[in-house]
PDB file of C-alpha atoms and ligand atoms in Angstrom:
ATOM      1  CA  MET A 714       4.107  22.968   8.335  1.00 53.00           C
ATOM      2  CA  ASN A 715       6.094  21.345   5.798  1.00 54.00           C
ATOM      3  CA  ASN A 716       9.384  22.604   4.257  1.00 58.00           C
ATOM      4  CA  ASN A 717       7.506  26.190   2.717  1.00 60.00           C
ATOM      5  CA  GLY A 718       5.602  27.002   5.746  1.00 60.00           C
ATOM      6  CA  ILE A 719       2.520  25.713   4.252  1.00 58.00           C
ATOM      7  CA  ALA A 720      -0.128  23.631   7.439  1.00 59.00           C
ATOM      8  CA  ARG A 721      -0.517  20.182   6.244  1.00 55.00           C
ATOM      9  CA  ALA A 722      -3.812  18.522   6.057  1.00 63.00           C
ATOM     10  CA  PRO A 723      -3.797  16.418   9.073  1.00 89.00           C
ATOM     11  CA  ARG A 724      -4.249  12.945   8.683  1.00 94.00           C
ATOM     12  CA  ALA A 725      -4.643  10.357   5.438  1.00 97.00           C
ATOM     13  CA  ILE A 726      -5.055   6.853   5.516  1.00 98.00           C
ATOM     14  CA  TYR A 727      -3.056   4.297   2.831  1.00 98.00           C
ATOM     15  CA  PRO A 728      -5.029   1.518   2.023  1.00 98.00           C
ATOM     16  CA  GLY A 729      -4.194  -1.856  -0.015  1.00 97.00           C
ATOM     17  CA  SER A 730      -3.483  -5.762   0.198  1.00 97.00           C
ATOM     18  CA  PHE A 731       0.129  -5.435   0.145  1.00 98.00           C
ATOM     19  CA  ASP A 732       1.345  -8.751  -0.523  1.00 97.00           C
ATOM     20  CA  PRO A 733       3.481  -7.430  -0.831  1.00 98.00           C
ATOM     21  CA  PRO A 734       4.430  -3.579  -0.888  1.00 98.00           C
ATOM     22  CA  THR A 735       6.351  -2.796  -4.051  1.00 98.00           C
ATOM     23  CA  ASN A 736       8.925   0.267  -4.725  1.00 98.00           C
ATOM     24  CA  GLY A 737       5.660   2.042  -6.211  1.00 97.00           C
ATOM     25  CA  HIS A 738       3.900   1.152  -3.024  1.00 98.00           C
ATOM     26  CA  LEU A 739       6.749   2.955  -0.906  1.00 98.00           C
ATOM     27  CA  ASP A 740       7.379   5.504  -3.815  1.00 98.00           C
ATOM     28  CA  VAL A 741       4.103   6.735  -2.842  1.00 98.00           C
ATOM     29  CA  ILE A 742       4.339   6.589   1.049  1.00 98.00           C
ATOM     30  CA  VAL A 743       7.060   9.079   0.595  1.00 98.00           C
ATOM     31  CA  ARG A 744       5.179  11.227  -1.425  1.00 97.00           C
ATOM     32  CA  ALA A 745       1.813  11.030   1.018  1.00 97.00           C
ATOM     33  CA  SER A 746       4.054  11.494   4.135  1.00 97.00           C
ATOM     34  CA  LYS A 747       5.439  14.518   2.597  1.00 96.00           C
ATOM     35  CA  ILE A 748       1.860  16.478   2.558  1.00 94.00           C
ATOM     36  CA  PHE A 749       0.531  15.075   5.279  1.00 95.00           C
ATOM     37  CA  ALA A 750       1.232  15.397   9.289  1.00 94.00           C
ATOM     38  CA  GLU A 751      -0.189  11.898   9.739  1.00 96.00           C
ATOM     39  CA  LEU A 752       0.072   9.110   7.341  1.00 97.00           C
ATOM     40  CA  THR A 753      -1.851   5.503   8.357  1.00 98.00           C
ATOM     41  CA  VAL A 754      -0.622   2.731   5.878  1.00 98.00           C
ATOM     42  CA  ALA A 755      -4.111   0.699   6.252  1.00 98.00           C
ATOM     43  CA  VAL A 756      -3.291  -3.411   5.110  1.00 98.00           C
ATOM     44  CA  VAL A 757      -6.526  -4.815   4.768  1.00 98.00           C
ATOM     45  CA  VAL A 758      -6.861  -8.105   6.235  1.00 96.00           C
ATOM     46  CA  ASN A 759      -9.064 -10.030   3.295  1.00 90.00           C
ATOM     47  CA  PRO A 760      -8.227  -8.703  -0.112  1.00 85.00           C
ATOM     48  CA  GLN A 761     -10.782  -9.153  -2.102  1.00 83.00           C
ATOM     49  CA  LYS A 762      -9.051 -10.546  -5.144  1.00 75.00           C
ATOM     50  CA  ARG A 763      -7.441 -13.264  -3.745  1.00 82.00           C
ATOM     51  CA  GLU A 764      -5.253 -15.256  -1.172  1.00 91.00           C
ATOM     52  CA  PRO A 765      -2.741 -13.275  -0.147  1.00 95.00           C
ATOM     53  CA  MET A 766       0.481 -15.146   0.007  1.00 95.00           C
ATOM     54  CA  PHE A 767       2.201 -12.884   2.849  1.00 96.00           C
ATOM     55  CA  THR A 768       0.246 -13.626   6.020  1.00 96.00           C
ATOM     56  CA  LEU A 769      -1.209 -10.438   7.214  1.00 97.00           C
ATOM     57  CA  ASP A 770       1.651 -10.080  10.258  1.00 98.00           C
ATOM     58  CA  GLU A 771       3.893  -9.815   7.163  1.00 98.00           C
ATOM     59  CA  ARG A 772       2.855  -7.516   5.531  1.00 98.00           C
ATOM     60  CA  LYS A 773       2.469  -5.323   8.164  1.00 98.00           C
ATOM     61  CA  SER A 774       6.067  -6.299   9.315  1.00 98.00           C
ATOM     62  CA  MET A 775       7.019  -5.329   5.592  1.00 98.00           C
ATOM     63  CA  ILE A 776       5.685  -1.940   5.190  1.00 98.00           C
ATOM     64  CA  SER A 777       6.995  -1.213   8.606  1.00 98.00           C
ATOM     65  CA  GLU A 778      11.117  -2.475   8.277  1.00 98.00           C
ATOM     66  CA  CYS A 779      10.533   0.134   4.734  1.00 98.00           C
ATOM     67  CA  VAL A 780       8.625   2.705   6.833  1.00 98.00           C
ATOM     68  CA  GLU A 781      11.085   2.983   9.200  1.00 97.00           C
ATOM     69  CA  ASN A 782      12.767   6.554   8.712  1.00 97.00           C
ATOM     70  CA  LEU A 783       9.582   8.133   8.286  1.00 98.00           C
ATOM     71  CA  PRO A 784       8.070   9.305  11.318  1.00 97.00           C
ATOM     72  CA  ASN A 785       5.045  10.082  10.875  1.00 97.00           C
ATOM     73  CA  VAL A 786       3.622   6.981   8.950  1.00 98.00           C
ATOM     74  CA  LYS A 787       2.415   4.058  11.082  1.00 98.00           C
ATOM     75  CA  VAL A 788       0.831   0.816   9.664  1.00 98.00           C
ATOM     76  CA  GLU A 789      -2.341  -0.160  10.759  1.00 98.00           C
ATOM     77  CA  HIS A 790      -4.818  -3.068   9.417  1.00 98.00           C
ATOM     78  CA  PHE A 791      -8.876  -3.317   8.853  1.00 98.00           C
ATOM     79  CA  ARG A 792     -11.617  -5.130   8.435  1.00 96.00           C
ATOM     80  CA  GLY A 793     -14.597  -5.166   6.321  1.00 96.00           C
ATOM     81  CA  LEU A 794     -15.097  -1.455   4.659  1.00 97.00           C
ATOM     82  CA  LEU A 795     -12.284   0.582   4.207  1.00 97.00           C
ATOM     83  CA  ALA A 796     -15.409   3.441   4.365  1.00 97.00           C
ATOM     84  CA  ASP A 797     -16.270   2.208   7.793  1.00 97.00           C
ATOM     85  CA  TYR A 798     -12.316   2.464   8.913  1.00 97.00           C
ATOM     86  CA  ALA A 799     -11.871   6.252   7.623  1.00 97.00           C
ATOM     87  CA  LYS A 800     -14.390   7.448   9.582  1.00 95.00           C
ATOM     88  CA  GLU A 801     -13.626   5.764  12.768  1.00 95.00           C
ATOM     89  CA  LYS A 802      -9.766   7.354  12.285  1.00 94.00           C
ATOM     90  CA  LYS A 803     -11.444  10.356  11.660  1.00 93.00           C
ATOM     91  CA  SER A 804      -9.425  10.504   8.452  1.00 93.00           C
ATOM     92  CA  ASP A 805      -9.698  13.481   6.647  1.00 84.00           C
ATOM     93  CA  VAL A 806      -8.540  11.792   3.093  1.00 97.00           C
ATOM     94  CA  ILE A 807      -8.008   8.413   1.419  1.00 98.00           C
ATOM     95  CA  ILE A 808      -4.958   7.796  -0.520  1.00 98.00           C
ATOM     96  CA  LYS A 809      -4.576   6.061  -3.845  1.00 98.00           C
ATOM     97  CA  GLY A 810      -1.474   5.170  -6.281  1.00 97.00           C
ATOM     98  CA  LEU A 811      -2.172   5.808  -9.735  1.00 96.00           C
ATOM     99  CA  ARG A 812      -0.159   4.253 -12.464  1.00 93.00           C
ATOM    100  CA  VAL A 813      -1.715   4.793 -15.671  1.00 91.00           C
ATOM    101  CA  VAL A 814      -4.771   5.848 -17.019  1.00 91.00           C
ATOM    102  CA  SER A 815      -7.075   2.784 -16.978  1.00 91.00           C
ATOM    103  CA  ASP A 816      -6.484   2.740 -13.086  1.00 91.00           C
ATOM    104  CA  PHE A 817      -8.452   6.141 -12.672  1.00 93.00           C
ATOM    105  CA  GLU A 818     -11.614   3.930 -14.327  1.00 93.00           C
ATOM    106  CA  SER A 819     -11.881   1.812 -11.428  1.00 94.00           C
ATOM    107  CA  GLU A 820      -9.887   4.234  -8.633  1.00 97.00           C
ATOM    108  CA  MET A 821     -13.231   6.445  -9.610  1.00 97.00           C
ATOM    109  CA  SER A 822     -15.778   4.539  -8.787  1.00 97.00           C
ATOM    110  CA  THR A 823     -14.558   3.090  -5.376  1.00 97.00           C
ATOM    111  CA  ALA A 824     -13.576   6.702  -4.369  1.00 98.00           C
ATOM    112  CA  LEU A 825     -17.314   8.328  -5.529  1.00 98.00           C
ATOM    113  CA  MET A 826     -18.568   5.054  -3.495  1.00 98.00           C
ATOM    114  CA  ASN A 827     -16.139   5.914   0.111  1.00 97.00           C
ATOM    115  CA  ARG A 828     -17.063   9.475  -0.238  1.00 97.00           C
ATOM    116  CA  SER A 829     -21.405   8.469  -0.463  1.00 97.00           C
ATOM    117  CA  LEU A 830     -20.613   5.989   2.488  1.00 97.00           C
ATOM    118  CA  SER A 831     -18.479   8.291   4.730  1.00 95.00           C
ATOM    119  CA  ASP A 832     -18.021  11.433   3.208  1.00 95.00           C
ATOM    120  CA  VAL A 833     -14.500  11.130   2.902  1.00 96.00           C
ATOM    121  CA  ASP A 834     -12.755  12.381   0.205  1.00 96.00           C
ATOM    122  CA  THR A 835      -9.374  10.479  -2.301  1.00 97.00           C
ATOM    123  CA  MET A 836      -6.521  11.905  -3.683  1.00 97.00           C
ATOM    124  CA  PHE A 837      -4.802  10.157  -6.174  1.00 97.00           C
ATOM    125  CA  LEU A 838      -0.762  10.153  -6.460  1.00 97.00           C
ATOM    126  CA  MET A 839       0.994   9.318  -9.006  1.00 95.00           C
ATOM    127  CA  SER A 840       3.791   7.336  -8.333  1.00 94.00           C
ATOM    128  CA  ASP A 841       7.319   7.690 -10.184  1.00 95.00           C
ATOM    129  CA  GLN A 842       7.016   6.338 -13.566  1.00 95.00           C
ATOM    130  CA  LYS A 843       9.349   3.945 -13.808  1.00 96.00           C
ATOM    131  CA  TYR A 844       6.880   2.314 -11.355  1.00 96.00           C
ATOM    132  CA  SER A 845       4.299   2.127 -13.482  1.00 95.00           C
ATOM    133  CA  PHE A 846       4.291  -1.561 -14.893  1.00 96.00           C
ATOM    134  CA  VAL A 847       4.803  -2.773 -10.973  1.00 97.00           C
ATOM    135  CA  SER A 848       2.188  -4.747  -9.568  1.00 96.00           C
ATOM    136  CA  SER A 849       2.493  -7.068  -6.826  1.00 97.00           C
ATOM    137  CA  SER A 850       0.841  -9.759  -8.288  1.00 96.00           C
ATOM    138  CA  MET A 851       3.479  -9.079 -11.198  1.00 97.00           C
ATOM    139  CA  VAL A 852       6.763  -9.226  -8.630  1.00 98.00           C
ATOM    140  CA  LYS A 853       5.222 -12.128  -7.348  1.00 97.00           C
ATOM    141  CA  GLU A 854       4.772 -14.412 -10.104  1.00 97.00           C
ATOM    142  CA  VAL A 855       8.271 -13.279 -11.970  1.00 97.00           C
ATOM    143  CA  PHE A 856      10.316 -13.380  -8.458  1.00 97.00           C
ATOM    144  CA  PHE A 857       8.747 -17.244  -8.004  1.00 94.00           C
ATOM    145  CA  LEU A 858       9.208 -18.132 -11.824  1.00 95.00           C
ATOM    146  CA  GLY A 859      13.400 -17.043 -11.039  1.00 94.00           C
ATOM    147  CA  GLY A 860      13.190 -13.385 -12.355  1.00 97.00           C
ATOM    148  CA  ASP A 861      15.092 -10.643 -10.657  1.00 96.00           C
ATOM    149  CA  VAL A 862      12.642  -8.331  -9.043  1.00 97.00           C
ATOM    150  CA  GLY A 863      15.200  -6.691  -7.181  1.00 96.00           C
ATOM    151  CA  ALA A 864      14.755  -2.952  -9.000  1.00 96.00           C
ATOM    152  CA  LEU A 865      11.016  -3.399  -8.212  1.00 97.00           C
ATOM    153  CA  VAL A 866      10.826  -3.786  -4.671  1.00 98.00           C
ATOM    154  CA  PRO A 867      12.446  -2.594  -1.190  1.00 98.00           C
ATOM    155  CA  ASP A 868      15.097  -4.645   0.371  1.00 97.00           C
ATOM    156  CA  PRO A 869      13.211  -5.871   3.313  1.00 96.00           C
ATOM    157  CA  VAL A 870      10.815  -7.066   1.041  1.00 98.00           C
ATOM    158  CA  MET A 871      13.125  -8.765  -1.395  1.00 97.00           C
ATOM    159  CA  ARG A 872      14.451 -10.895   2.357  1.00 97.00           C
ATOM    160  CA  PHE A 873      10.658 -12.014   3.084  1.00 97.00           C
ATOM    161  CA  MET A 874      10.428 -13.051  -0.380  1.00 97.00           C
ATOM    162  CA  SER A 875      13.296 -15.015  -0.579  1.00 96.00           C
ATOM    163  CA  ARG A 876      12.396 -16.719   2.990  1.00 95.00           C
ATOM    164  CA  LYS A 877       8.941 -17.234   1.856  1.00 94.00           C
ATOM    165  CA  ARG A 878      10.487 -19.226  -1.535  1.00 91.00           C
ATOM    166  CA  GLU A 879      13.037 -21.248   0.615  1.00 92.00           C
ATOM    167  CA  LEU A 880       9.334 -22.412   3.391  1.00 92.00           C
ATOM    168  CA  LEU A 881       7.874 -23.246   0.515  1.00 88.00           C
ATOM    169  CA  ARG A 882      10.881 -25.262  -1.758  1.00 88.00           C
ATOM    170  CA  SER A 883      11.390 -26.879   1.750  1.00 91.00           C
ATOM    171  CA  SER A 884       7.604 -27.607   2.583  1.00 86.00           C
ATOM    172  CA  SER A 885       6.702 -29.367  -1.079  1.00 77.00           C
TER     173      SER A 885
HETATM  174  O1  PNS B1787      -3.870  -2.820  -2.952  1.00 77.10           O
HETATM  175  P1  PNS B1787      -5.185  -3.384  -3.547  1.00 77.10           P
HETATM  176  O2  PNS B1787      -6.135  -4.706  -3.616  1.00 77.10           O
HETATM  177  O3  PNS B1787      -5.789  -2.775  -5.155  1.00 77.10           O
HETATM  178  O4  PNS B1787      -6.370  -2.530  -2.052  1.00 77.10           O
HETATM  179  C1  PNS B1787      -7.711  -2.780  -2.555  1.00 77.10           C
HETATM  180  C2  PNS B1787      -8.556  -2.006  -0.804  1.00 77.10           C
HETATM  181  C3  PNS B1787      -8.011  -2.744   0.012  1.00 77.10           C
HETATM  182  C4  PNS B1787      -7.915  -0.468  -1.352  1.00 77.10           C
HETATM  183  C5  PNS B1787      -9.620  -2.220  -1.459  1.00 77.10           C
HETATM  184  O5  PNS B1787     -10.044  -3.887  -1.828  1.00 77.10           O
HETATM  185  C6  PNS B1787     -10.821  -1.731  -0.226  1.00 77.10           C
HETATM  186  O6  PNS B1787     -10.740  -0.928  -0.155  1.00 77.10           O
HETATM  187  N1  PNS B1787     -11.095  -3.092   0.427  1.00 77.10           N
HETATM  188  C7  PNS B1787     -11.776  -2.919   1.778  1.00 77.10           C
HETATM  189  C8  PNS B1787     -13.467  -3.341   1.488  1.00 77.10           C
HETATM  190  C9  PNS B1787     -14.539  -2.256   0.335  1.00 77.10           C
HETATM  191  O7  PNS B1787     -14.734  -0.842   1.496  1.00 77.10           O
HETATM  192  N2  PNS B1787     -14.939  -2.549  -0.457  1.00 77.10           N
HETATM  193  C10 PNS B1787     -15.469  -1.157  -0.969  1.00 77.10           C
HETATM  194  C11 PNS B1787     -14.930  -0.304  -1.870  1.00 77.10           C
HETATM  195  S1  PNS B1787     -16.155   0.088  -3.088  1.00 77.10           S
END
């Protein structure tokens, strides 16, 4: 039951690359954790877009540290089709975050494809508008070029990014 005594839908999956997780991702996680009894943040092993900067373990650890205070949220990973993973996990819903209207265009066809594959529905949550311009790729680019992204990522992520920068500097 939520605070209003309304039964929550049981299970949801929030998938992504999380390379790295941003405050926008965390905002969606917090919102979804209030709606669903059980939320699994599902980190894709091999993001399609490009080789990730952070390893799977790093991406999972960053999220785990950020959700320590959310008892109904767990962090897992998946390979292959999201639709297959959702079916295997008996998940009722896939959660996707929307930042701007243009996000919806590709998300809608993805949602329809996932539903045609596994009959799983996708629900969209809008992150806070103050994060509407924040993306993992932009955060990485700005940070590694020396810009301040402290307001855009959770503290644990900032620590992981700083460590990664040191490692990259010492190996170059
Ligand atoms: O954070 P991202 O990179 O936008 O997340 C994308 C993700 C992981 C949700 C998407 O790439 C995905 O679902 N990958 C699994 C492969 C898959 O199912 N592809 C078909 C979707 S139509």
